[in-house]
CSV table of C-alpha atoms in Angstrom, one decimal:
chain,number,residue,atom,x,y,z
A,4,MET,CA,85.0,104.0,112.0
A,5,SER,CA,83.6,100.8,113.9
A,6,TYR,CA,85.8,98.2,114.5
A,7,ALA,CA,85.6,94.3,114.9
A,8,HIS,CA,88.4,92.2,116.0
A,9,LEU,CA,89.6,88.6,116.7
A,10,ARG,CA,92.4,87.8,118.7
A,11,SER,CA,94.0,84.5,119.1
A,12,GLY,CA,97.4,84.7,121.1
A,13,GLU,CA,100.0,86.6,118.9
A,14,PHE,CA,97.4,87.0,116.0
A,15,VAL,CA,94.9,89.8,115.8
A,16,THR,CA,92.5,90.3,112.9
A,17,GLN,CA,91.0,94.0,112.7
A,18,THR,CA,88.5,95.3,110.6
A,19,GLY,CA,87.4,99.0,110.4
A,20,VAL,CA,84.2,100.4,108.4
A,21,GLN,CA,83.6,103.8,108.3
A,22,ASP,CA,80.1,103.7,108.9
A,23,ARG,CA,79.0,106.8,110.7
A,24,GLU,CA,78.3,110.3,110.0
A,25,PHE,CA,81.0,112.4,110.3
A,26,LYS,CA,82.0,116.4,110.6
A,27,ALA,CA,84.1,118.2,108.2
A,28,ASP,CA,83.9,121.9,107.1
A,29,GLY,CA,81.4,122.5,109.7
A,30,LYS,CA,79.0,120.2,108.1
A,31,THR,CA,77.8,116.7,109.0
A,32,HIS,CA,78.5,114.1,106.0
A,33,PRO,CA,77.1,110.6,105.4
A,34,ALA,CA,79.1,107.6,106.3
A,35,THR,CA,81.9,106.7,103.4
A,36,ASN,CA,81.5,102.7,104.0
A,37,GLY,CA,85.3,102.5,103.5
A,38,LYS,CA,86.7,99.4,104.8
A,39,TYR,CA,89.9,97.9,105.7
A,40,ARG,CA,90.8,94.6,107.0
A,41,ASN,CA,94.3,93.5,108.4
A,42,TYR,CA,95.9,90.7,109.8
A,43,TYR,CA,98.4,91.3,112.7
A,44,ILE,CA,101.3,89.1,113.9
A,45,ILE,CA,103.0,90.2,117.1
A,46,ARG,CA,105.7,87.5,117.8
A,47,GLU,CA,109.2,88.7,118.7
A,48,ASP,CA,110.7,87.5,115.4
A,49,VAL,CA,108.1,88.4,113.1
A,50,HIS,CA,106.0,91.8,113.5
A,51,THR,CA,103.7,91.7,110.8
A,52,ILE,CA,101.1,93.4,109.0
A,53,THR,CA,98.9,91.7,106.4
A,54,ALA,CA,96.4,94.0,104.4
A,55,THR,CA,93.5,91.8,103.3
A,56,SER,CA,91.0,94.4,102.2
A,57,SER,CA,91.6,98.0,101.3
A,58,LEU,CA,88.6,99.8,100.2
A,59,SER,CA,89.2,103.5,101.0
A,60,PRO,CA,86.9,105.9,102.2
A,61,ARG,CA,88.1,108.3,99.0
A,62,HIS,CA,87.6,105.6,96.6
A,63,ASN,CA,83.8,105.5,97.9
A,64,VAL,CA,83.3,109.3,98.1
A,65,GLY,CA,85.1,110.7,95.0
A,66,LYS,CA,87.9,113.0,94.6
A,67,ASP,CA,86.6,116.2,95.8
A,68,LYS,CA,84.4,115.0,98.6
A,69,PRO,CA,85.4,115.6,102.4
A,70,LEU,CA,86.7,112.7,104.3
A,71,PRO,CA,86.8,111.7,108.1
A,72,SER,CA,89.7,112.4,109.8
A,73,LEU,CA,91.3,108.7,109.9
A,74,SER,CA,90.4,107.8,106.4
A,75,GLN,CA,94.0,106.5,105.0
A,76,TRP,CA,95.1,102.8,105.2
A,77,SER,CA,98.6,103.9,106.5
A,78,ASP,CA,97.0,106.1,109.4
A,79,TRP,CA,94.3,103.4,110.3
A,80,THR,CA,96.7,100.7,110.1
A,81,TRP,CA,99.2,102.4,112.3
A,82,ALA,CA,96.8,103.3,115.0
A,83,ILE,CA,95.7,99.8,115.4
A,84,TRP,CA,99.3,98.6,115.3
A,85,GLN,CA,100.1,100.8,118.4
A,86,ARG,CA,97.0,99.8,120.1
A,87,ILE,CA,97.7,95.9,119.5
A,88,CYS,CA,101.3,96.5,120.7
A,89,LYS,CA,100.5,98.1,123.8
A,90,ASP,CA,97.8,95.7,124.7
A,91,HIS,CA,100.2,92.7,124.1
A,92,ARG,CA,103.2,94.8,125.6
A,93,LYS,CA,105.2,94.6,122.8
A,94,THR,CA,107.0,97.6,121.1
A,95,GLU,CA,105.7,99.1,118.1
A,96,ASN,CA,109.1,99.9,116.7
A,97,ASP,CA,109.8,96.2,115.8
A,98,LEU,CA,107.3,96.1,112.9
A,99,ARG,CA,109.4,93.9,110.0
A,100,TYR,CA,107.2,93.0,107.1
A,101,ILE,CA,103.8,94.2,105.5
A,102,ILE,CA,101.9,91.9,103.1
A,103,ARG,CA,99.7,93.0,100.7
A,104,ASP,CA,97.4,89.9,100.2
A,105,GLN,CA,95.3,88.5,97.5
A,106,ILE,CA,95.6,91.6,95.4
A,107,THR,CA,92.4,91.8,93.2
A,108,THR,CA,92.9,95.4,91.8
A,109,TYR,CA,93.0,95.3,88.0
A,110,GLU,CA,95.2,98.1,87.7
A,111,ILE,CA,97.7,96.7,90.2
A,112,LYS,CA,97.7,93.2,88.8
A,113,ALA,CA,98.3,94.8,85.3
A,114,VAL,CA,101.4,96.7,86.7
A,115,MET,CA,102.3,93.1,88.1
A,116,GLN,CA,101.7,91.5,85.0
A,117,LYS,CA,104.1,94.1,82.8
A,118,ILE,CA,106.7,93.9,85.5
A,119,THR,CA,106.9,90.0,85.4
A,120,GLY,CA,106.3,89.4,81.4
A,121,LEU,CA,104.4,86.6,82.2
A,122,PRO,CA,101.6,85.7,79.7
A,123,PRO,CA,97.9,86.3,80.7
A,124,PRO,CA,95.9,83.7,82.1
A,125,PRO,CA,94.2,80.7,80.5
A,126,PRO,CA,90.4,81.2,79.5
A,127,GLY,CA,88.3,81.0,82.6
A,128,GLU,CA,91.1,81.9,84.9
A,129,GLN,CA,91.1,85.5,84.3
A,130,GLY,CA,89.3,86.5,87.8
A,131,LYS,CA,91.6,84.6,89.7
A,132,GLN,CA,95.3,85.4,89.9
A,133,GLY,CA,95.7,87.6,86.8
A,134,GLY,CA,98.3,85.4,84.8
A,135,LEU,CA,100.5,85.8,87.7
A,136,ARG,CA,101.9,82.3,88.5
A,137,LEU,CA,105.1,83.0,90.8
A,138,SER,CA,105.7,80.3,93.4
A,139,TRP,CA,107.6,81.4,96.8
A,140,PRO,CA,110.0,83.1,97.2
A,141,GLY,CA,109.0,84.8,93.7
A,142,LEU,CA,110.7,88.0,92.7
A,143,LEU,CA,112.5,90.4,94.7
A,144,PHE,CA,113.1,94.0,94.0
A,145,THR,CA,115.0,96.9,95.7
A,146,MET,CA,114.2,100.6,95.3
A,147,ASP,CA,117.1,101.1,93.3
A,148,GLN,CA,115.4,99.3,90.6
A,149,GLU,CA,112.7,100.5,88.6
A,150,GLU,CA,110.4,97.5,89.2
A,151,GLY,CA,110.6,98.0,92.8
A,152,LEU,CA,109.7,101.8,92.7
A,153,THR,CA,106.8,101.0,90.3
A,154,LEU,CA,105.4,98.6,92.8
A,155,LEU,CA,105.9,101.1,95.4
A,156,GLY,CA,103.9,103.6,93.4
A,157,THR,CA,100.8,101.6,92.9
A,158,ALA,CA,97.9,102.1,95.3
A,159,HIS,CA,98.7,99.3,97.6
A,160,GLY,CA,102.5,100.5,97.7
A,161,GLN,CA,101.7,103.9,98.3
A,162,GLY,CA,99.9,103.1,101.6
A,163,VAL,CA,103.1,101.2,102.8
A,164,ALA,CA,105.4,104.1,101.7
A,165,TYR,CA,103.1,106.4,103.8
A,166,LEU,CA,103.3,104.3,106.7
A,167,ILE,CA,106.8,103.8,106.8
A,168,ARG,CA,107.7,107.6,106.0
A,169,ASP,CA,105.2,108.9,108.5
A,170,HIS,CA,106.9,106.4,111.2
A,171,SER,CA,110.5,106.3,110.2
A,172,ASP,CA,111.5,106.3,113.7
A,173,LYS,CA,109.7,103.2,114.4
A,174,VAL,CA,109.8,101.1,111.3
A,175,GLN,CA,113.1,98.6,111.0
A,176,THR,CA,113.7,99.4,107.3
A,177,LYS,CA,114.3,102.6,105.9
A,178,LYS,CA,114.7,101.4,102.4
A,179,PRO,CA,112.1,98.8,101.9
A,180,THR,CA,112.2,95.9,99.3
A,181,VAL,CA,109.4,94.3,97.3
A,182,ARG,CA,108.9,90.6,97.1
A,183,MET,CA,106.2,89.5,94.7
A,184,TRP,CA,104.5,86.1,94.5
A,185,THR,CA,101.3,84.2,93.9
A,186,THR,CA,99.5,82.2,96.7
A,187,PHE,CA,97.3,79.3,95.6
A,188,MET,CA,94.0,79.0,97.7
A,189,PRO,CA,90.8,77.1,97.1
A,190,GLU,CA,88.7,80.4,97.4
A,191,GLY,CA,90.8,82.1,94.7
A,192,ASN,CA,94.4,82.7,93.8
A,193,GLY,CA,95.9,86.1,94.1
A,194,PRO,CA,99.2,87.9,93.8
A,195,GLU,CA,100.9,89.0,96.8
A,196,THR,CA,103.3,91.6,97.6
A,197,LEU,CA,105.9,91.7,100.9
A,198,PHE,CA,107.3,95.1,101.6
């Protein structure tokens, strides 16, 4: 993957695009053009990863095609997190929050809509927040609740679950909760989840 980043003190933006040929199964394959974009906050009290764009290589190439070795959001995100922590002399063990920002995936928004029982959006607003109008602090679910497990089972939640599972010795929470709310921004509104 090629990378672009912007650093500003304790805030780092990192974008990775799988835009190069790669080898798998002894063959050279074209770039998948998968793209991940995250914001990382590395302050003592709020180590946070915010995922703002997650277009996986798998999504772009289909189920049965080979993938580059670093293709999952959870693996890519953790590798960048480790590098950022090292660069800033912080410990990677203090990751506290993972936010999935401005969710636009129809299937995930449909799950969120069903969980909340909120009505569909008014005409002309279907593409914005999918009818989810939850002011902060929104709704909180534990993994003992069906709603929490359902959100963890979505495509965005699965990436968080894999990150926690694969790095459980370094992530502060072993049993995440999920908070769901809606942000209101000029460029478009979208539901959010905080794990």
